[in-house]
Amino acid sequence: MKKKNLILLLLCLGLFLTGCANETGEKRDDTKLQIVCSDFPAYDFAREIAGDRAQVTLLLKPGAEVHSYEPSPKDIIAIEESDLFIYNGGESEEWVESLIGKDVRSVRMMDCVETVNESSEGIYAAEEGGEDELDEHVWTSPINASRICRAICDELCAIDPDGTNEYILNFEVYNAKLMELDIEIRTTVLNGVRKTLVFADRFPMRYFTREYGLEYYAAYPGCASHTEPSAKTVAFLIDHVREESIPVVLYMEFSNEKMADVICEDTGCKKLPFYSAHSVTAQQFEDGVTYLDLMRMNIDTLKEALY
């Protein structure tokens, strides 16, 4: 839907869309702060820091394609009426800058950390040309997640001074868990016999590998929209799996796994999932799966891939 059409539709339907349920199915509770989040990491961090003082709404439906999301009129109204809007920023969320009002209080997660470019020597697609873009997946490093959570905490304290002690306590408790996760990942990497990961897929883990000193090979940068791998791309990864005796190739959540299957069949290695935590399935959402849960699943995968 075109942006102008969205705005027009918003104006036409705005009076009829108030009082709608959020993604969790809850009715709006006006006795609490209203926090609206564009994606799952923002949602998970917000509910940890805000606790019971806020109602947190996730715009992106669990299991939906993250990069093709466009806000509905109901979403825009929820953002405009929120006390705090948390979004990631970057190319996939360019709609934010043009559709939300300047009076909307917000946290842009990409502003909370030092950003890096997507492409690198380990990605075959980078050798085929193309423009460098900032990697949007800033939360994949627990250290970055901590910085984002600190920014959320600071904003909540400014919005709701009466809750300052609670927000700070919630942050300190959650930050301790993030630091524990960081130590677990560092220990896992340190004890590994190799330091290279092979992603037979897109590569949204640039901040993760950078933080922990891991080398990598991948088919495509970031969350590129390629659907079918070229023969050269597959050969590129197969060569590195063989040369370095890599025991595991990785695929990202929501992947069709085709490239991983081809490489495994050719080399005899194993395929395992790796989670960017950009989104979760409907079942995971219902089960209460968190960012910490997904990252601990990645630790289990690292032990097989690096040991």
PDB file of C-alpha atoms in Angstrom:
ATOM      1  CA  MET A   1       0.000   0.000   0.000  1.00  0.00           C
ATOM      2  CA  LYS A   2       1.372   3.442  -0.926  1.00  0.00           C
ATOM      3  CA  LYS A   3       2.275   5.740   1.954  1.00  0.00           C
ATOM      4  CA  LYS A   4      -0.122   8.476   0.811  1.00  0.00           C
ATOM      5  CA  ASN A   5      -2.930   5.953   0.659  1.00  0.00           C
ATOM      6  CA  LEU A   6      -2.072   4.786   4.161  1.00  0.00           C
ATOM      7  CA  ILE A   7      -2.314   8.299   5.511  1.00  0.00           C
ATOM      8  CA  LEU A   8      -5.626   8.927   3.718  1.00  0.00           C
ATOM      9  CA  LEU A   9      -7.041   5.668   4.988  1.00  0.00           C
ATOM     10  CA  LEU A  10      -5.873   6.546   8.476  1.00  0.00           C
ATOM     11  CA  LEU A  11      -7.766   9.801   8.380  1.00  0.00           C
ATOM     12  CA  CYS A  12     -10.901   8.084   7.126  1.00  0.00           C
ATOM     13  CA  LEU A  13     -10.869   5.203   9.572  1.00  0.00           C
ATOM     14  CA  GLY A  14      -9.250   6.750  12.631  1.00  0.00           C
ATOM     15  CA  LEU A  15     -12.511   7.279  14.505  1.00  0.00           C
ATOM     16  CA  PHE A  16     -13.478   3.628  14.127  1.00  0.00           C
ATOM     17  CA  LEU A  17     -10.279   1.921  15.213  1.00  0.00           C
ATOM     18  CA  THR A  18      -9.756   2.992  18.790  1.00  0.00           C
ATOM     19  CA  GLY A  19     -10.083   0.449  21.556  1.00  0.00           C
ATOM     20  CA  CYS A  20      -8.651  -2.396  19.438  1.00  0.00           C
ATOM     21  CA  ALA A  21      -6.714  -5.238  20.985  1.00  0.00           C
ATOM     22  CA  ASN A  22      -2.927  -5.357  20.660  1.00  0.00           C
ATOM     23  CA  GLU A  23      -0.925  -8.322  19.338  1.00  0.00           C
ATOM     24  CA  THR A  24      -1.250 -10.127  22.677  1.00  0.00           C
ATOM     25  CA  GLY A  25      -5.049  -9.914  22.459  1.00  0.00           C
ATOM     26  CA  GLU A  26      -5.313  -7.531  25.398  1.00  0.00           C
ATOM     27  CA  LYS A  27      -7.607  -4.520  25.357  1.00  0.00           C
ATOM     28  CA  ARG A  28      -5.944  -1.164  25.848  1.00  0.00           C
ATOM     29  CA  ASP A  29      -5.455  -0.387  29.533  1.00  0.00           C
ATOM     30  CA  ASP A  30      -5.349   3.377  29.949  1.00  0.00           C
ATOM     31  CA  THR A  31      -4.214   3.073  33.565  1.00  0.00           C
ATOM     32  CA  LYS A  32      -0.781   1.990  32.284  1.00  0.00           C
ATOM     33  CA  LEU A  33       1.841   3.538  30.042  1.00  0.00           C
ATOM     34  CA  GLN A  34       1.354   2.533  26.418  1.00  0.00           C
ATOM     35  CA  ILE A  35       4.511   1.283  24.701  1.00  0.00           C
ATOM     36  CA  VAL A  36       4.377   0.296  21.042  1.00  0.00           C
ATOM     37  CA  CYS A  37       7.203  -1.721  19.479  1.00  0.00           C
ATOM     38  CA  SER A  38       7.871  -2.381  15.813  1.00  0.00           C
ATOM     39  CA  ASP A  39       9.618  -5.746  16.210  1.00  0.00           C
ATOM     40  CA  PHE A  40      10.196  -8.582  18.666  1.00  0.00           C
ATOM     41  CA  PRO A  41      13.535  -7.488  20.213  1.00  0.00           C
ATOM     42  CA  ALA A  42      12.106  -4.074  21.068  1.00  0.00           C
ATOM     43  CA  TYR A  43       8.973  -5.731  22.469  1.00  0.00           C
ATOM     44  CA  ASP A  44      10.918  -8.201  24.598  1.00  0.00           C
ATOM     45  CA  PHE A  45      13.278  -5.555  25.984  1.00  0.00           C
ATOM     46  CA  ALA A  46      10.422  -3.153  26.712  1.00  0.00           C
ATOM     47  CA  ARG A  47       8.369  -5.634  28.714  1.00  0.00           C
ATOM     48  CA  GLU A  48      11.445  -6.541  30.788  1.00  0.00           C
ATOM     49  CA  ILE A  49      12.258  -2.931  31.656  1.00  0.00           C
ATOM     50  CA  ALA A  50       8.720  -1.565  32.013  1.00  0.00           C
ATOM     51  CA  GLY A  51       7.342  -4.467  34.016  1.00  0.00           C
ATOM     52  CA  ASP A  52       3.776  -4.021  35.243  1.00  0.00           C
ATOM     53  CA  ARG A  53       3.791  -0.250  34.797  1.00  0.00           C
ATOM     54  CA  ALA A  54       3.196  -0.444  31.037  1.00  0.00           C
ATOM     55  CA  GLN A  55       1.164  -2.256  28.421  1.00  0.00           C
ATOM     56  CA  VAL A  56       3.461  -3.258  25.583  1.00  0.00           C
ATOM     57  CA  THR A  57       2.148  -3.762  22.056  1.00  0.00           C
ATOM     58  CA  LEU A  58       3.989  -5.601  19.269  1.00  0.00           C
ATOM     59  CA  LEU A  59       3.118  -4.381  15.779  1.00  0.00           C
ATOM     60  CA  LEU A  60       4.747  -7.187  13.800  1.00  0.00           C
ATOM     61  CA  LYS A  61       2.613 -10.302  13.861  1.00  0.00           C
ATOM     62  CA  PRO A  62       4.621 -13.350  15.058  1.00  0.00           C
ATOM     63  CA  GLY A  63       5.799 -15.413  12.104  1.00  0.00           C
ATOM     64  CA  ALA A  64       5.242 -12.587   9.606  1.00  0.00           C
ATOM     65  CA  GLU A  65       7.915 -11.561   7.111  1.00  0.00           C
ATOM     66  CA  VAL A  66       9.838  -8.839   8.893  1.00  0.00           C
ATOM     67  CA  HIS A  67      11.159  -6.896   5.918  1.00  0.00           C
ATOM     68  CA  SER A  68       7.895  -6.585   4.007  1.00  0.00           C
ATOM     69  CA  TYR A  69       5.892  -5.196   6.925  1.00  0.00           C
ATOM     70  CA  GLU A  70       3.841  -2.080   6.260  1.00  0.00           C
ATOM     71  CA  PRO A  71       1.889  -0.391   9.054  1.00  0.00           C
ATOM     72  CA  SER A  72      -1.890  -0.481   8.951  1.00  0.00           C
ATOM     73  CA  PRO A  73      -3.987   2.558   9.908  1.00  0.00           C
ATOM     74  CA  LYS A  74      -4.635   0.845  13.253  1.00  0.00           C
ATOM     75  CA  ASP A  75      -0.870   0.528  13.792  1.00  0.00           C
ATOM     76  CA  ILE A  76      -0.289   4.184  13.043  1.00  0.00           C
ATOM     77  CA  ILE A  77      -3.013   5.216  15.482  1.00  0.00           C
ATOM     78  CA  ALA A  78      -1.447   2.986  18.154  1.00  0.00           C
ATOM     79  CA  ILE A  79       1.927   4.678  17.577  1.00  0.00           C
ATOM     80  CA  GLU A  80       0.477   8.185  17.644  1.00  0.00           C
ATOM     81  CA  GLU A  81      -1.415   7.460  20.882  1.00  0.00           C
ATOM     82  CA  SER A  82       1.493   5.716  22.615  1.00  0.00           C
ATOM     83  CA  ASP A  83       3.587   7.114  25.440  1.00  0.00           C
ATOM     84  CA  LEU A  84       6.678   5.551  23.887  1.00  0.00           C
ATOM     85  CA  PHE A  85       7.378   4.034  20.474  1.00  0.00           C
ATOM     86  CA  ILE A  86      10.408   1.754  20.151  1.00  0.00           C
ATOM     87  CA  TYR A  87      11.616   0.868  16.687  1.00  0.00           C
ATOM     88  CA  ASN A  88      14.798  -0.353  15.073  1.00  0.00           C
ATOM     89  CA  GLY A  89      15.407   2.123  12.256  1.00  0.00           C
ATOM     90  CA  GLY A  90      17.270   1.462   9.023  1.00  0.00           C
ATOM     91  CA  GLU A  91      16.087   0.822   5.504  1.00  0.00           C
ATOM     92  CA  SER A  92      13.390  -1.688   6.435  1.00  0.00           C
ATOM     93  CA  GLU A  93      11.725   0.877   8.703  1.00  0.00           C
ATOM     94  CA  GLU A  94      11.969   3.968   6.539  1.00  0.00           C
ATOM     95  CA  TRP A  95       8.190   4.264   6.864  1.00  0.00           C
ATOM     96  CA  VAL A  96       8.613   5.434  10.453  1.00  0.00           C
ATOM     97  CA  GLU A  97      10.170   8.778   9.596  1.00  0.00           C
ATOM     98  CA  SER A  98       7.412   9.740   7.159  1.00  0.00           C
ATOM     99  CA  LEU A  99       4.357   8.375   8.972  1.00  0.00           C
ATOM    100  CA  ILE A 100       4.738   9.187  12.637  1.00  0.00           C
ATOM    101  CA  GLY A 101       4.322  12.657  14.078  1.00  0.00           C
ATOM    102  CA  LYS A 102       7.189  14.639  15.567  1.00  0.00           C
ATOM    103  CA  ASP A 103       5.438  14.658  18.937  1.00  0.00           C
ATOM    104  CA  VAL A 104       5.722  10.863  19.292  1.00  0.00           C
ATOM    105  CA  ARG A 105       8.293  10.015  21.940  1.00  0.00           C
ATOM    106  CA  SER A 106      10.553   7.259  20.649  1.00  0.00           C
ATOM    107  CA  VAL A 107      13.693   5.162  21.006  1.00  0.00           C
ATOM    108  CA  ARG A 108      15.468   4.220  17.777  1.00  0.00           C
ATOM    109  CA  MET A 109      17.571   1.148  18.562  1.00  0.00           C
ATOM    110  CA  MET A 110      20.156   1.798  15.845  1.00  0.00           C
ATOM    111  CA  ASP A 111      20.936   5.126  17.549  1.00  0.00           C
ATOM    112  CA  CYS A 112      21.889   3.318  20.764  1.00  0.00           C
ATOM    113  CA  VAL A 113      24.938   1.490  19.368  1.00  0.00           C
ATOM    114  CA  GLU A 114      27.869   1.793  16.987  1.00  0.00           C
ATOM    115  CA  THR A 115      26.622   0.542  13.612  1.00  0.00           C
ATOM    116  CA  VAL A 116      28.616  -1.362  10.981  1.00  0.00           C
ATOM    117  CA  ASN A 117      28.106  -2.220   7.316  1.00  0.00           C
ATOM    118  CA  GLU A 118      26.516  -5.487   6.207  1.00  0.00           C
ATOM    119  CA  SER A 119      29.018  -6.695   3.627  1.00  0.00           C
ATOM    120  CA  SER A 120      32.444  -8.162   4.295  1.00  0.00           C
ATOM    121  CA  GLU A 121      34.997 -10.571   2.863  1.00  0.00           C
ATOM    122  CA  GLY A 122      33.166 -13.567   4.257  1.00  0.00           C
ATOM    123  CA  ILE A 123      30.049 -13.028   2.182  1.00  0.00           C
ATOM    124  CA  TYR A 124      30.039 -14.340  -1.353  1.00  0.00           C
ATOM    125  CA  ALA A 125      27.460 -11.826  -2.554  1.00  0.00           C
ATOM    126  CA  ALA A 126      29.813  -8.999  -1.640  1.00  0.00           C
ATOM    127  CA  GLU A 127      32.167 -10.219  -4.356  1.00  0.00           C
ATOM    128  CA  GLU A 128      29.408  -9.782  -6.907  1.00  0.00           C
ATOM    129  CA  GLY A 129      29.119  -6.040  -6.305  1.00  0.00           C
ATOM    130  CA  GLY A 130      26.375  -4.000  -4.696  1.00  0.00           C
ATOM    131  CA  GLU A 131      26.241  -1.098  -2.298  1.00  0.00           C
ATOM    132  CA  ASP A 132      27.227  -1.301   1.333  1.00  0.00           C
ATOM    133  CA  GLU A 133      24.359  -0.748   3.747  1.00  0.00           C
ATOM    134  CA  LEU A 134      24.283  -0.444   7.502  1.00  0.00           C
ATOM    135  CA  ASP A 135      23.443  -3.718   9.194  1.00  0.00           C
ATOM    136  CA  GLU A 136      20.167  -3.189  11.023  1.00  0.00           C
ATOM    137  CA  HIS A 137      20.374  -6.233  13.327  1.00  0.00           C
ATOM    138  CA  VAL A 138      21.990  -4.370  16.197  1.00  0.00           C
ATOM    139  CA  TRP A 139      20.399  -6.395  19.009  1.00  0.00           C
ATOM    140  CA  THR A 140      22.142  -9.674  18.035  1.00  0.00           C
ATOM    141  CA  SER A 141      25.032  -8.749  20.325  1.00  0.00           C
ATOM    142  CA  PRO A 142      24.009  -8.968  24.000  1.00  0.00           C
ATOM    143  CA  ILE A 143      26.311  -6.015  24.661  1.00  0.00           C
ATOM    144  CA  ASN A 144      24.292  -3.955  22.206  1.00  0.00           C
ATOM    145  CA  ALA A 145      21.093  -5.304  23.747  1.00  0.00           C
ATOM    146  CA  SER A 146      22.293  -3.923  27.078  1.00  0.00           C
ATOM    147  CA  ARG A 147      22.864  -0.477  25.553  1.00  0.00           C
ATOM    148  CA  ILE A 148      19.407  -0.524  23.992  1.00  0.00           C
ATOM    149  CA  CYS A 149      17.812  -1.516  27.290  1.00  0.00           C
ATOM    150  CA  ARG A 150      19.637   1.298  29.072  1.00  0.00           C
ATOM    151  CA  ALA A 151      18.203   3.789  26.559  1.00  0.00           C
ATOM    152  CA  ILE A 152      14.704   2.379  27.081  1.00  0.00           C
ATOM    153  CA  CYS A 153      15.129   2.631  30.841  1.00  0.00           C
ATOM    154  CA  ASP A 154      16.302   6.248  30.624  1.00  0.00           C
ATOM    155  CA  GLU A 155      13.344   7.190  28.432  1.00  0.00           C
ATOM    156  CA  LEU A 156      10.833   5.522  30.739  1.00  0.00           C
ATOM    157  CA  CYS A 157      12.309   7.295  33.750  1.00  0.00           C
ATOM    158  CA  ALA A 158      11.875  10.603  31.937  1.00  0.00           C
ATOM    159  CA  ILE A 159       8.287   9.833  30.917  1.00  0.00           C
ATOM    160  CA  ASP A 160       7.209   8.372  34.267  1.00  0.00           C
ATOM    161  CA  PRO A 161       9.392   9.724  37.103  1.00  0.00           C
ATOM    162  CA  ASP A 162       7.244   7.986  39.727  1.00  0.00           C
ATOM    163  CA  GLY A 163       8.384   4.653  38.348  1.00  0.00           C
ATOM    164  CA  THR A 164      12.099   5.486  38.199  1.00  0.00           C
ATOM    165  CA  ASN A 165      13.185   3.111  40.956  1.00  0.00           C
ATOM    166  CA  GLU A 166      11.216   0.248  39.433  1.00  0.00           C
ATOM    167  CA  TYR A 167      12.566   0.848  35.931  1.00  0.00           C
ATOM    168  CA  ILE A 168      16.140   1.037  37.159  1.00  0.00           C
ATOM    169  CA  LEU A 169      15.750  -2.127  39.224  1.00  0.00           C
ATOM    170  CA  ASN A 170      14.192  -3.973  36.284  1.00  0.00           C
ATOM    171  CA  PHE A 171      17.049  -2.833  34.066  1.00  0.00           C
ATOM    172  CA  GLU A 172      19.699  -3.930  36.554  1.00  0.00           C
ATOM    173  CA  VAL A 173      18.116  -7.375  36.942  1.00  0.00           C
ATOM    174  CA  TYR A 174      17.755  -7.876  33.198  1.00  0.00           C
ATOM    175  CA  ASN A 175      21.178  -6.440  32.435  1.00  0.00           C
ATOM    176  CA  ALA A 176      22.723  -8.968  34.816  1.00  0.00           C
ATOM    177  CA  LYS A 177      21.092 -11.709  32.730  1.00  0.00           C
ATOM    178  CA  LEU A 178      22.458 -10.176  29.541  1.00  0.00           C
ATOM    179  CA  MET A 179      25.954 -10.039  31.032  1.00  0.00           C
ATOM    180  CA  GLU A 180      25.648 -13.662  32.142  1.00  0.00           C
ATOM    181  CA  LEU A 181      24.631 -14.545  28.579  1.00  0.00           C
ATOM    182  CA  ASP A 182      27.626 -12.608  27.252  1.00  0.00           C
ATOM    183  CA  ILE A 183      29.990 -14.552  29.503  1.00  0.00           C
ATOM    184  CA  GLU A 184      28.448 -17.870  28.407  1.00  0.00           C
ATOM    185  CA  ILE A 185      28.961 -16.986  24.746  1.00  0.00           C
ATOM    186  CA  ARG A 186      32.551 -15.805  25.297  1.00  0.00           C
ATOM    187  CA  THR A 187      33.367 -18.974  27.232  1.00  0.00           C
ATOM    188  CA  THR A 188      31.845 -21.132  24.504  1.00  0.00           C
ATOM    189  CA  VAL A 189      33.849 -19.378  21.789  1.00  0.00           C
ATOM    190  CA  LEU A 190      37.049 -19.471  23.848  1.00  0.00           C
ATOM    191  CA  ASN A 191      36.752 -23.232  24.404  1.00  0.00           C
ATOM    192  CA  GLY A 192      36.097 -23.962  20.729  1.00  0.00           C
ATOM    193  CA  VAL A 193      38.687 -25.658  18.531  1.00  0.00           C
ATOM    194  CA  ARG A 194      37.749 -23.416  15.604  1.00  0.00           C
ATOM    195  CA  LYS A 195      36.517 -19.855  15.195  1.00  0.00           C
ATOM    196  CA  THR A 196      34.663 -20.046  11.867  1.00  0.00           C
ATOM    197  CA  LEU A 197      30.927 -20.294  11.206  1.00  0.00           C
ATOM    198  CA  VAL A 198      29.322 -21.055   7.850  1.00  0.00           C
ATOM    199  CA  PHE A 199      25.885 -19.586   7.158  1.00  0.00           C
ATOM    200  CA  ALA A 200      24.180 -21.294   4.230  1.00  0.00           C
ATOM    201  CA  ASP A 201      21.727 -18.453   4.228  1.00  0.00           C
ATOM    202  CA  ARG A 202      21.329 -14.739   4.752  1.00  0.00           C
ATOM    203  CA  PHE A 203      23.617 -13.194   7.352  1.00  0.00           C
ATOM    204  CA  PRO A 204      22.037 -10.939   9.994  1.00  0.00           C
ATOM    205  CA  MET A 205      24.654 -11.839  12.645  1.00  0.00           C
ATOM    206  CA  ARG A 206      27.369  -9.269  11.879  1.00  0.00           C
ATOM    207  CA  TYR A 207      27.234  -7.657  15.337  1.00  0.00           C
ATOM    208  CA  PHE A 208      27.290 -11.053  17.019  1.00  0.00           C
ATOM    209  CA  THR A 209      30.358 -12.359  15.165  1.00  0.00           C
ATOM    210  CA  ARG A 210      32.125  -9.015  15.531  1.00  0.00           C
ATOM    211  CA  GLU A 211      31.564  -8.950  19.290  1.00  0.00           C
ATOM    212  CA  TYR A 212      32.921 -12.460  19.831  1.00  0.00           C
ATOM    213  CA  GLY A 213      35.778 -12.489  17.342  1.00  0.00           C
ATOM    214  CA  LEU A 214      34.256 -15.118  15.069  1.00  0.00           C
ATOM    215  CA  GLU A 215      35.102 -15.515  11.408  1.00  0.00           C
ATOM    216  CA  TYR A 216      32.322 -16.481   9.040  1.00  0.00           C
ATOM    217  CA  TYR A 217      31.298 -17.323   5.511  1.00  0.00           C
ATOM    218  CA  ALA A 218      27.790 -16.590   4.286  1.00  0.00           C
ATOM    219  CA  ALA A 219      25.790 -16.540   1.094  1.00  0.00           C
ATOM    220  CA  TYR A 220      24.162 -13.114   1.350  1.00  0.00           C
ATOM    221  CA  PRO A 221      24.641 -10.006   3.481  1.00  0.00           C
ATOM    222  CA  GLY A 222      22.101  -8.968   6.094  1.00  0.00           C
ATOM    223  CA  CYS A 223      18.635 -10.115   5.180  1.00  0.00           C
ATOM    224  CA  ALA A 224      19.034  -9.824   1.417  1.00  0.00           C
ATOM    225  CA  SER A 225      15.973 -10.906  -0.527  1.00  0.00           C
ATOM    226  CA  HIS A 226      17.682 -13.605  -2.584  1.00  0.00           C
ATOM    227  CA  THR A 227      15.536 -16.731  -2.726  1.00  0.00           C
ATOM    228  CA  GLU A 228      17.559 -19.153  -4.824  1.00  0.00           C
ATOM    229  CA  PRO A 229      21.327 -19.537  -4.434  1.00  0.00           C
ATOM    230  CA  SER A 230      23.538 -19.493  -7.501  1.00  0.00           C
ATOM    231  CA  ALA A 231      25.837 -22.433  -8.215  1.00  0.00           C
ATOM    232  CA  LYS A 232      28.822 -20.164  -7.523  1.00  0.00           C
ATOM    233  CA  THR A 233      27.471 -19.241  -4.100  1.00  0.00           C
ATOM    234  CA  VAL A 234      26.942 -22.877  -3.129  1.00  0.00           C
ATOM    235  CA  ALA A 235      30.400 -23.823  -4.429  1.00  0.00           C
ATOM    236  CA  PHE A 236      31.942 -20.951  -2.441  1.00  0.00           C
ATOM    237  CA  LEU A 237      30.508 -22.291   0.805  1.00  0.00           C
ATOM    238  CA  ILE A 238      31.181 -25.950   0.022  1.00  0.00           C
ATOM    239  CA  ASP A 239      34.840 -25.151  -0.622  1.00  0.00           C
ATOM    240  CA  HIS A 240      35.219 -23.511   2.793  1.00  0.00           C
ATOM    241  CA  VAL A 241      33.372 -26.312   4.582  1.00  0.00           C
ATOM    242  CA  ARG A 242      35.782 -28.833   3.067  1.00  0.00           C
ATOM    243  CA  GLU A 243      38.946 -26.766   3.465  1.00  0.00           C
ATOM    244  CA  GLU A 244      38.342 -26.091   7.158  1.00  0.00           C
ATOM    245  CA  SER A 245      36.559 -29.363   8.013  1.00  0.00           C
ATOM    246  CA  ILE A 246      33.506 -27.443   9.235  1.00  0.00           C
ATOM    247  CA  PRO A 247      31.135 -29.884  10.996  1.00  0.00           C
ATOM    248  CA  VAL A 248      27.988 -27.712  10.937  1.00  0.00           C
ATOM    249  CA  VAL A 249      26.374 -25.288   8.499  1.00  0.00           C
ATOM    250  CA  LEU A 250      23.851 -22.822   9.825  1.00  0.00           C
ATOM    251  CA  TYR A 251      20.538 -21.532   8.542  1.00  0.00           C
ATOM    252  CA  MET A 252      18.450 -18.671   9.916  1.00  0.00           C
ATOM    253  CA  GLU A 253      14.965 -18.909  11.392  1.00  0.00           C
ATOM    254  CA  PHE A 254      12.179 -18.859   8.785  1.00  0.00           C
ATOM    255  CA  SER A 255      14.631 -20.119   6.153  1.00  0.00           C
ATOM    256  CA  ASN A 256      13.635 -22.643   3.486  1.00  0.00           C
ATOM    257  CA  GLU A 257      16.928 -24.453   4.322  1.00  0.00           C
ATOM    258  CA  LYS A 258      17.523 -25.391   0.670  1.00  0.00           C
ATOM    259  CA  MET A 259      21.111 -24.204   0.514  1.00  0.00           C
ATOM    260  CA  ALA A 260      21.964 -25.886   3.803  1.00  0.00           C
ATOM    261  CA  ASP A 261      20.503 -29.164   2.497  1.00  0.00           C
ATOM    262  CA  VAL A 262      22.597 -29.006  -0.668  1.00  0.00           C
ATOM    263  CA  ILE A 263      25.812 -28.331   1.248  1.00  0.00           C
ATOM    264  CA  CYS A 264      25.111 -31.063   3.791  1.00  0.00           C
ATOM    265  CA  GLU A 265      24.409 -33.588   1.059  1.00  0.00           C
ATOM    266  CA  ASP A 266      27.644 -32.714  -0.704  1.00  0.00           C
ATOM    267  CA  THR A 267      29.943 -32.524   2.340  1.00  0.00           C
ATOM    268  CA  GLY A 268      28.322 -34.760   4.954  1.00  0.00           C
ATOM    269  CA  CYS A 269      28.163 -31.959   7.512  1.00  0.00           C
ATOM    270  CA  LYS A 270      25.205 -31.243   9.773  1.00  0.00           C
ATOM    271  CA  LYS A 271      22.732 -28.335   9.549  1.00  0.00           C
ATOM    272  CA  LEU A 272      21.490 -26.419  12.573  1.00  0.00           C
ATOM    273  CA  PRO A 273      19.349 -23.286  13.067  1.00  0.00           C
ATOM    274  CA  PHE A 274      20.765 -19.991  14.299  1.00  0.00           C
ATOM    275  CA  TYR A 275      18.440 -17.319  15.666  1.00  0.00           C
ATOM    276  CA  SER A 276      18.670 -13.611  14.961  1.00  0.00           C
ATOM    277  CA  ALA A 277      15.643 -13.069  17.267  1.00  0.00           C
ATOM    278  CA  HIS A 278      14.205 -10.559  14.789  1.00  0.00           C
ATOM    279  CA  SER A 279      10.887 -12.372  15.068  1.00  0.00           C
ATOM    280  CA  VAL A 280       9.382 -15.514  16.557  1.00  0.00           C
ATOM    281  CA  THR A 281       6.805 -18.011  15.381  1.00  0.00           C
ATOM    282  CA  ALA A 282       3.223 -17.800  16.601  1.00  0.00           C
ATOM    283  CA  GLN A 283       3.830 -20.870  18.760  1.00  0.00           C
ATOM    284  CA  GLN A 284       7.002 -19.411  20.286  1.00  0.00           C
ATOM    285  CA  PHE A 285       5.140 -16.190  21.029  1.00  0.00           C
ATOM    286  CA  GLU A 286       2.338 -18.113  22.721  1.00  0.00           C
ATOM    287  CA  ASP A 287       4.907 -20.119  24.709  1.00  0.00           C
ATOM    288  CA  GLY A 288       6.585 -16.952  25.948  1.00  0.00           C
ATOM    289  CA  VAL A 289       9.936 -17.519  24.235  1.00  0.00           C
ATOM    290  CA  THR A 290      12.312 -14.621  24.900  1.00  0.00           C
ATOM    291  CA  TYR A 291      15.427 -13.060  23.416  1.00  0.00           C
ATOM    292  CA  LEU A 292      17.461 -14.793  26.132  1.00  0.00           C
ATOM    293  CA  ASP A 293      15.902 -18.165  25.251  1.00  0.00           C
ATOM    294  CA  LEU A 294      16.802 -17.798  21.576  1.00  0.00           C
ATOM    295  CA  MET A 295      20.358 -16.725  22.329  1.00  0.00           C
ATOM    296  CA  ARG A 296      20.857 -19.702  24.629  1.00  0.00           C
ATOM    297  CA  MET A 297      19.707 -21.935  21.776  1.00  0.00           C
ATOM    298  CA  ASN A 298      22.484 -20.308  19.752  1.00  0.00           C
ATOM    299  CA  ILE A 299      25.000 -21.238  22.450  1.00  0.00           C
ATOM    300  CA  ASP A 300      24.013 -24.903  22.093  1.00  0.00           C
ATOM    301  CA  THR A 301      24.520 -24.576  18.342  1.00  0.00           C
ATOM    302  CA  LEU A 302      27.911 -22.908  18.808  1.00  0.00           C
ATOM    303  CA  LYS A 303      29.092 -25.860  20.869  1.00  0.00           C
ATOM    304  CA  GLU A 304      28.429 -28.178  17.953  1.00  0.00           C
ATOM    305  CA  ALA A 305      29.766 -25.823  15.301  1.00  0.00           C
ATOM    306  CA  LEU A 306      32.991 -24.790  17.045  1.00  0.00           C
ATOM    307  CA  TYR A 307      33.944 -27.871  19.082  1.00  0.00           C
TER     308      TYR A 307
END
